[in-house]
Short mmCIF file of C-alpha atoms in Angstrom, two decimals:
data_model
loop_
_atom_site.label_atom_id
_atom_site.label_comp_id
_atom_site.label_asym_id
_atom_site.label_seq_id
_atom_site.Cartn_x
_atom_site.Cartn_y
_atom_site.Cartn_z
CA UNK S 1 -10.97 25.47 -84.12
CA UNK S 2 -12.10 28.93 -84.14
CA UNK S 3 -14.73 29.74 -81.66
CA UNK S 4 -16.09 32.44 -79.39
CA UNK S 5 -17.67 31.98 -75.95
CA UNK S 6 -21.01 33.10 -77.21
CA UNK S 7 -20.75 30.41 -79.84
CA UNK S 8 -19.70 27.74 -77.41
CA UNK S 9 -22.66 28.71 -75.06
CA UNK S 10 -25.10 28.36 -77.85
CA UNK S 11 -23.63 25.14 -79.25
CA UNK S 12 -24.12 23.59 -75.90
CA UNK S 13 -27.92 24.31 -75.79
CA UNK S 14 -27.41 26.50 -72.88
CA UNK S 15 -28.79 30.12 -72.33
CA UNK S 16 -26.41 32.90 -71.61
CA UNK S 17 -28.23 33.83 -68.37
CA UNK S 18 -27.96 30.42 -66.93
CA UNK S 19 -24.09 30.45 -66.90
CA UNK S 20 -21.47 32.44 -64.88
CA UNK S 21 -20.94 34.58 -68.15
CA UNK S 22 -24.30 36.29 -67.99
CA UNK S 23 -22.52 39.53 -66.89
CA UNK S 24 -19.53 39.26 -69.43
CA UNK S 25 -18.83 42.20 -71.75
CA UNK S 26 -19.78 41.70 -75.48
CA UNK S 27 -15.92 41.88 -76.12
CA UNK S 28 -15.36 38.95 -74.00
CA UNK S 29 -18.43 36.90 -75.39
CA UNK S 30 -17.09 37.57 -78.77
CA UNK S 31 -13.43 37.13 -78.32
CA UNK S 32 -12.07 34.71 -80.95
CA UNK S 33 -10.49 31.61 -79.49
CA UNK S 34 -8.31 29.36 -81.84
CA UNK S 35 -7.79 26.25 -80.01
CA UNK S 36 -8.51 22.56 -79.93
CA UNK S 37 -12.26 21.72 -79.44
CA UNK S 38 -11.94 20.23 -76.10
CA UNK S 39 -14.37 22.11 -73.91
CA UNK S 40 -16.89 20.86 -71.51
CA UNK S 41 -19.38 22.39 -68.96
CA UNK S 42 -19.05 22.04 -65.26
CA UNK S 43 -22.12 22.07 -63.12
CA UNK S 44 -21.67 23.68 -59.81
CA UNK S 45 -24.92 22.97 -58.07
CA UNK S 46 -27.02 25.76 -59.57
CA UNK S 47 -28.12 26.41 -63.06
CA UNK S 48 -26.86 29.95 -62.99
CA UNK S 49 -23.42 28.58 -61.93
CA UNK S 50 -22.58 26.56 -65.06
CA UNK S 51 -19.19 27.41 -66.23
CA UNK S 52 -16.83 26.25 -69.20
CA UNK S 53 -13.79 24.22 -68.66
CA UNK S 54 -10.89 23.81 -71.13
CA UNK S 55 -9.68 20.21 -71.37
CA UNK S 56 -11.55 19.64 -68.15
CA UNK S 57 -8.66 21.42 -66.31
CA UNK S 58 -8.94 25.33 -66.32
CA UNK S 59 -12.15 27.30 -66.28
CA UNK S 60 -12.90 30.04 -68.73
CA UNK S 61 -13.16 33.49 -66.88
CA UNK S 62 -13.12 37.11 -67.92
CA UNK S 63 -11.27 39.71 -66.23
CA UNK S 64 -13.80 40.80 -63.43
CA UNK S 65 -13.70 37.13 -62.50
CA UNK S 66 -10.02 37.11 -62.08
CA UNK S 67 -10.04 40.31 -59.99
CA UNK S 68 -13.03 39.13 -58.06
CA UNK S 69 -10.73 36.50 -56.55
CA UNK S 70 -7.39 38.47 -56.98
CA UNK S 71 -8.19 42.31 -56.94
CA UNK S 72 -4.27 42.73 -56.99
CA UNK S 73 -4.62 41.89 -60.75
CA UNK S 74 -6.41 45.21 -61.41
CA UNK S 75 -2.72 46.55 -61.55
CA UNK S 76 -2.43 44.85 -64.98
CA UNK S 77 -2.61 47.39 -67.79
CA UNK S 78 -1.83 45.43 -71.04
CA UNK S 79 -3.84 46.03 -74.22
CA UNK S 80 -6.86 43.89 -74.56
CA UNK S 81 -7.05 43.21 -70.90
CA UNK S 82 -10.82 43.77 -70.30
CA UNK S 83 -11.94 41.80 -73.39
CA UNK S 84 -9.73 38.70 -73.17
CA UNK S 85 -11.06 35.20 -72.14
CA UNK S 86 -8.69 33.57 -69.70
CA UNK S 87 -8.35 30.01 -68.53
CA UNK S 88 -7.50 29.71 -64.72
CA UNK S 89 -7.30 27.13 -62.16
CA UNK S 90 -6.33 27.15 -58.37
CA UNK S 91 -6.84 30.77 -57.91
CA UNK S 92 -8.47 30.26 -54.48
CA UNK S 93 -5.20 28.95 -53.34
CA UNK S 94 -3.37 31.85 -54.53
CA UNK S 95 -5.78 34.08 -52.62
CA UNK S 96 -5.03 32.13 -49.41
CA UNK S 97 -1.27 32.28 -50.04
CA UNK S 98 -1.39 36.14 -50.17
CA UNK S 99 -3.80 36.45 -47.27
CA UNK S 100 -1.69 34.17 -45.19
CA UNK S 101 1.73 35.91 -46.20
CA UNK S 102 3.12 32.75 -48.19
CA UNK S 103 5.60 33.46 -50.83
CA UNK S 104 4.43 33.12 -54.31
CA UNK S 105 6.49 32.04 -57.42
CA UNK S 106 5.65 32.59 -61.04
CA UNK S 107 6.76 30.57 -63.83
CA UNK S 108 6.17 32.39 -67.35
CA UNK S 109 7.63 32.91 -70.62
CA UNK S 110 7.12 32.01 -74.42
CA UNK S 111 8.29 29.50 -76.84
CA UNK S 112 11.24 30.99 -78.71
CA UNK S 113 10.42 29.66 -82.30
CA UNK S 114 7.07 29.54 -83.85
CA UNK S 115 5.86 28.08 -87.10
CA UNK S 116 7.50 29.05 -90.34
CA UNK S 117 10.51 30.56 -88.69
CA UNK S 118 13.20 28.02 -88.81
CA UNK S 119 13.23 25.46 -91.41
CA UNK S 120 15.38 22.31 -91.55
CA UNK S 121 16.32 21.05 -95.09
CA UNK S 122 17.37 17.47 -95.26
CA UNK S 123 19.44 16.76 -98.38
CA UNK S 124 19.63 12.90 -99.58
CA UNK S 125 22.34 11.51 -101.60
CA UNK S 126 20.31 11.46 -104.67
CA UNK S 127 20.08 15.36 -104.55
CA UNK S 128 16.49 15.60 -103.30
CA UNK S 129 15.79 18.14 -100.53
CA UNK S 130 13.05 17.79 -98.01
CA UNK S 131 12.10 20.74 -95.83
CA UNK S 132 10.55 20.65 -92.34
CA UNK S 133 9.28 23.14 -89.91
CA UNK S 134 11.39 22.94 -86.95
CA UNK S 135 8.67 24.13 -84.36
CA UNK S 136 6.07 21.39 -85.53
CA UNK S 137 8.51 18.90 -86.93
CA UNK S 138 6.09 18.73 -89.82
CA UNK S 139 7.11 18.52 -93.49
CA UNK S 140 6.73 21.50 -95.71
CA UNK S 141 4.94 20.99 -99.11
CA UNK S 142 4.78 23.72 -101.75
CA UNK S 143 6.44 26.18 -99.45
CA UNK S 144 3.93 26.92 -96.83
CA UNK S 145 1.63 23.95 -96.33
CA UNK S 146 2.54 21.64 -93.57
CA UNK S 147 2.06 17.82 -94.19
CA UNK S 148 0.83 16.44 -90.72
CA UNK S 149 1.71 12.88 -91.79
CA UNK S 150 5.52 13.27 -92.08
CA UNK S 151 7.72 14.36 -89.06
CA UNK S 152 11.36 15.28 -89.03
CA UNK S 153 12.28 12.51 -86.66
CA UNK S 154 10.40 9.90 -88.55
CA UNK S 155 12.02 10.98 -91.84
CA UNK S 156 15.44 10.88 -90.55
CA UNK S 157 14.97 7.33 -89.06
CA UNK S 158 13.57 6.16 -92.15
CA UNK S 159 16.17 7.63 -94.46
CA UNK S 160 19.29 7.88 -92.16
CA UNK S 161 21.51 5.84 -94.51
CA UNK S 162 20.63 8.23 -97.42
CA UNK S 163 21.02 11.50 -95.58
CA UNK S 164 23.90 13.76 -96.88
CA UNK S 165 23.28 16.79 -94.89
CA UNK S 166 20.80 18.84 -92.72
CA UNK S 167 20.95 22.58 -92.91
CA UNK S 168 18.70 25.34 -91.59
CA UNK S 169 17.04 28.59 -92.73
CA UNK S 170 16.52 31.17 -90.18
CA UNK S 171 13.59 33.27 -90.86
CA UNK S 172 13.02 34.74 -87.43
CA UNK S 173 13.56 38.52 -87.71
CA UNK S 174 12.51 39.57 -84.31
CA UNK S 175 10.48 38.58 -81.05
CA UNK S 176 6.77 38.41 -82.13
CA UNK S 177 3.97 40.40 -80.30
CA UNK S 178 2.76 37.12 -78.90
CA UNK S 179 6.13 36.23 -77.41
CA UNK S 180 6.54 39.66 -76.06
CA UNK S 181 3.15 39.50 -74.53
CA UNK S 182 3.94 36.29 -72.70
CA UNK S 183 7.02 37.92 -71.10
CA UNK S 184 4.93 41.05 -70.42
CA UNK S 185 2.11 39.12 -68.68
CA UNK S 186 4.68 37.18 -66.48
CA UNK S 187 6.18 40.49 -65.29
CA UNK S 188 2.99 42.26 -64.78
CA UNK S 189 1.25 39.48 -62.87
CA UNK S 190 4.49 39.00 -60.68
CA UNK S 191 4.54 42.76 -59.79
CA UNK S 192 0.83 42.83 -59.20
CA UNK S 193 0.68 39.85 -56.59
CA UNK S 194 4.29 40.89 -55.14
CA UNK S 195 5.72 37.55 -56.03
CA UNK S 196 8.90 36.40 -54.31
CA UNK S 197 10.48 35.12 -57.57
CA UNK S 198 9.58 34.88 -61.29
CA UNK S 199 11.30 32.16 -63.29
CA UNK S 200 11.51 32.46 -67.12
CA UNK S 201 12.52 29.13 -68.68
CA UNK S 202 13.75 29.83 -72.26
CA UNK S 203 13.49 26.42 -74.04
CA UNK S 204 16.63 26.58 -76.11
CA UNK S 205 17.83 23.71 -73.98
CA UNK S 206 14.75 21.63 -75.07
CA UNK S 207 14.96 22.62 -78.83
CA UNK S 208 18.66 21.38 -78.75
CA UNK S 209 17.69 18.20 -77.14
CA UNK S 210 15.04 17.73 -79.72
CA UNK S 211 17.40 18.01 -82.61
CA UNK S 212 20.01 15.74 -80.77
CA UNK S 213 17.49 13.09 -80.46
CA UNK S 214 16.41 13.46 -84.16
CA UNK S 215 19.98 13.10 -85.21
CA UNK S 216 20.65 9.92 -83.21
CA UNK S 217 20.35 7.59 -86.06
CA UNK S 218 23.03 9.42 -88.12
CA UNK S 219 26.96 9.00 -88.01
CA UNK S 220 28.80 11.07 -85.35
CA UNK S 221 30.50 13.41 -87.76
CA UNK S 222 27.28 14.36 -89.47
CA UNK S 223 25.52 14.78 -86.14
CA UNK S 224 28.21 17.07 -84.88
CA UNK S 225 28.18 19.25 -88.03
CA UNK S 226 24.41 19.64 -88.05
CA UNK S 227 24.52 20.65 -84.36
CA UNK S 228 27.20 23.25 -85.06
CA UNK S 229 25.09 24.66 -87.85
CA UNK S 230 22.11 24.84 -85.50
CA UNK S 231 23.59 26.29 -82.48
CA UNK S 232 24.33 29.88 -83.89
CA UNK S 233 20.63 30.18 -84.86
CA UNK S 234 19.37 28.93 -81.53
CA UNK S 235 21.57 31.19 -79.64
CA UNK S 236 21.04 34.26 -81.60
CA UNK S 237 17.26 33.86 -80.93
CA UNK S 238 17.80 33.21 -77.24
CA UNK S 239 19.80 36.45 -77.10
CA UNK S 240 16.81 38.25 -78.54
CA UNK S 241 14.65 37.08 -75.71
CA UNK S 242 17.39 37.74 -73.14
CA UNK S 243 17.49 41.41 -74.24
CA UNK S 244 13.81 41.96 -74.01
CA UNK S 245 13.80 40.17 -70.61
CA UNK S 246 16.41 42.64 -69.29
CA UNK S 247 14.29 45.53 -70.58
CA UNK S 248 11.32 44.35 -68.80
CA UNK S 249 13.20 43.58 -65.62
CA UNK S 250 14.49 47.26 -65.59
CA UNK S 251 10.80 48.43 -66.30
CA UNK S 252 9.52 46.32 -63.43
CA UNK S 253 12.26 46.76 -60.68
CA UNK S 254 10.20 45.12 -57.92
CA UNK S 255 10.38 41.83 -59.71
CA UNK S 256 13.03 39.39 -58.93
CA UNK S 257 13.54 37.11 -61.72
CA UNK S 258 15.93 34.28 -62.78
CA UNK S 259 16.16 33.02 -66.55
CA UNK S 260 16.88 29.34 -67.22
CA UNK S 261 18.68 28.92 -70.67
CA UNK S 262 20.86 26.44 -72.21
CA UNK S 263 24.20 28.33 -71.83
CA UNK S 264 23.78 28.80 -68.04
CA UNK S 265 25.24 25.30 -67.40
CA UNK S 266 25.25 25.64 -63.67
CA UNK S 267 21.48 26.52 -63.44
CA UNK S 268 20.58 23.72 -66.07
CA UNK S 269 22.50 21.22 -64.10
CA UNK S 270 20.88 22.24 -60.86
CA UNK S 271 17.34 22.19 -62.64
CA UNK S 272 18.01 18.50 -63.89
CA UNK S 273 19.24 17.32 -60.28
CA UNK S 274 16.31 18.80 -58.52
CA UNK S 275 13.52 17.57 -60.89
CA UNK S 276 14.72 13.97 -60.89
CA UNK S 277 12.67 12.69 -58.08
CA UNK S 278 9.68 13.96 -59.71
CA UNK S 279 10.32 13.34 -63.29
CA UNK S 280 12.59 10.31 -63.60
CA UNK S 281 9.91 8.07 -62.47
CA UNK S 282 8.40 5.23 -64.53
CA UNK S 283 4.92 6.32 -63.87
CA UNK S 284 5.46 9.80 -65.10
CA UNK S 285 7.79 8.68 -67.98
CA UNK S 286 5.32 6.24 -69.31
CA UNK S 287 2.68 8.98 -69.76
CA UNK S 288 4.90 11.52 -71.68
CA UNK S 289 4.75 10.61 -75.34
CA UNK S 290 5.24 7.89 -77.84
CA UNK S 291 7.44 10.07 -80.01
CA UNK S 292 11.07 9.33 -79.15
CA UNK S 293 12.62 12.71 -80.02
CA UNK S 294 10.00 14.64 -77.92
CA UNK S 295 10.69 12.65 -74.65
CA UNK S 296 13.55 14.92 -73.18
CA UNK S 297 11.92 18.20 -74.27
CA UNK S 298 8.59 17.18 -72.65
CA UNK S 299 10.52 16.37 -69.50
CA UNK S 300 11.75 19.94 -69.59
CA UNK S 301 8.22 21.35 -70.25
CA UNK S 302 6.55 19.53 -67.24
CA UNK S 303 9.20 20.34 -64.82
CA UNK S 304 9.89 24.08 -65.52
CA UNK S 305 6.78 24.84 -63.35
CA UNK S 306 8.64 23.47 -60.48
CA UNK S 307 11.74 25.94 -60.72
CA UNK S 308 10.61 28.38 -57.88
CA UNK S 309 10.24 25.33 -55.71
CA UNK S 310 13.64 23.70 -56.75
CA UNK S 311 15.49 27.07 -56.58
CA UNK S 312 13.88 28.66 -53.28
CA UNK S 313 11.40 26.17 -51.82
CA UNK S 314 8.45 28.18 -52.86
CA UNK S 315 5.34 25.96 -52.51
CA UNK S 316 2.70 28.25 -53.97
CA UNK S 317 3.19 28.66 -57.73
CA UNK S 318 1.21 30.23 -60.65
CA UNK S 319 2.08 29.30 -64.25
CA UNK S 320 1.34 32.43 -66.35
CA UNK S 321 1.39 31.12 -69.76
CA UNK S 322 -0.40 30.55 -73.01
CA UNK S 323 -3.42 28.36 -72.97
CA UNK S 324 -1.60 26.15 -75.46
CA UNK S 325 0.54 25.02 -72.60
CA UNK S 326 -2.36 23.59 -70.54
CA UNK S 327 -1.16 19.98 -71.05
CA UNK S 328 2.25 20.70 -69.72
CA UNK S 329 0.45 22.48 -66.73
CA UNK S 330 -1.64 19.21 -66.17
CA UNK S 331 1.30 16.94 -66.44
CA UNK S 332 3.40 19.07 -64.14
CA UNK S 333 0.75 19.14 -61.49
CA UNK S 334 0.35 15.46 -61.49
CA UNK S 335 4.17 14.79 -61.43
CA UNK S 336 4.73 17.20 -58.49
CA UNK S 337 1.73 16.26 -56.48
CA UNK S 338 2.32 16.81 -52.94
CA UNK S 339 5.38 18.87 -53.49
CA UNK S 340 3.76 22.29 -54.23
CA UNK S 341 0.46 24.07 -55.06
CA UNK S 342 0.40 24.73 -58.73
CA UNK S 343 -2.24 27.22 -60.06
CA UNK S 344 -2.64 28.78 -63.51
CA UNK S 345 -3.67 31.96 -65.47
CA UNK S 346 -3.49 31.01 -69.09
CA UNK S 347 -3.83 33.83 -71.75
CA UNK S 348 -5.27 33.36 -75.10
CA UNK S 349 -3.23 33.11 -78.28
CA UNK S 350 -3.26 36.42 -80.06
CA UNK S 351 -4.34 36.62 -83.75
CA UNK S 352 -2.42 38.16 -86.39
CA UNK S 353 -3.63 41.03 -88.72
CA UNK S 354 -5.85 38.48 -90.83
CA UNK S 355 -8.04 38.27 -87.68
CA UNK S 356 -8.36 34.37 -87.87
CA UNK S 357 -4.55 32.90 -87.76
CA UNK S 358 -2.66 32.99 -84.49
CA UNK S 359 0.62 34.70 -84.51
CA UNK S 360 2.17 31.58 -83.53
CA UNK S 361 1.00 30.02 -86.84
CA UNK S 362 1.24 32.94 -89.09
CA UNK S 363 3.71 33.24 -91.93
CA UNK S 364 6.82 35.51 -91.26
CA UNK S 365 5.40 38.45 -93.11
CA UNK S 366 2.13 38.36 -90.94
CA UNK S 367 3.82 37.88 -87.53
CA UNK S 368 4.15 41.46 -86.78
CA UNK S 369 7.86 41.43 -85.74
CA UNK S 370 8.58 44.28 -83.27
CA UNK S 371 4.90 45.61 -83.24
CA UNK S 372 4.70 45.47 -79.37
CA UNK S 373 2.53 48.42 -79.12
CA UNK S 374 -0.13 45.91 -80.04
CA UNK S 375 0.07 44.39 -76.55
CA UNK S 376 1.19 47.37 -74.46
#
């Protein structure tokens, strides 16, 4: 769904002046949001205090609303800052943590593959080849259209006895402006609020687990061959992100940071041990997903927010991420209830040059690889 705040207010039958957005800039009111249509309005006791919630979790706010609670964020200077519509929750807790001198932790960082970047070709013994997008798991049709009815995991389960090989096409040329922005935002927020620790989990570990689960119905030699073919692609992409993180770390020397990724086995093992009491519970596991190959990745996605707590006992944590991660934020908050305070500042998905498709969903020739000046 493509909407603006102005449209969402009008569609609800409300008047702008009866909402908290009456003083928003035209840029914010007309900022294009591409997201699911899951908005509702929160009544706060006064007609002039109605505000929009995304998925009934995070409030839509403009930049002055953020800095009204956290003036420290005036230090942020990325492009588009004043015109974005953000989604935030728990900022009052962040305010009290700063005022009372409690240590803050930040969890942030991007997905490392987006749509159309890595394709999986499943070849059957009859010679037919069926292509899937790795990020979505959906089948490709006519080269670019995604068939939402057929998933890679479902196809492999159905055709396991017929599969001859699975190979990969790596079309990712560099980090996209959206991915770079997610790193930049995390460093800038960490520097602005003087966070004690920024943790950036790169989900190569989760992508590897997803493939391992997809391949489970296949014979061991074929599983091993496919994993060996995938790992050089996965780790080449991870290395792109590690290099950008190193550069941002040098640019923001006041930010202490750690990176979780698949080849740091010591940190990964620590992560799995520390999260187990919160994640490996029937109540949590039952609510994850009905899709078998996504169980282990989702366990990662809803426990990565806890890394500042697992590593250093930090009990005030801000998730600085994309608005698309709001479901992981919600599930993490529920799984870790009572262990730490989890707040969020969620940034909108950026659009590619066509003005209507997110960078995440854009084809490779529209992703703007290397065009980081778009977000600086």
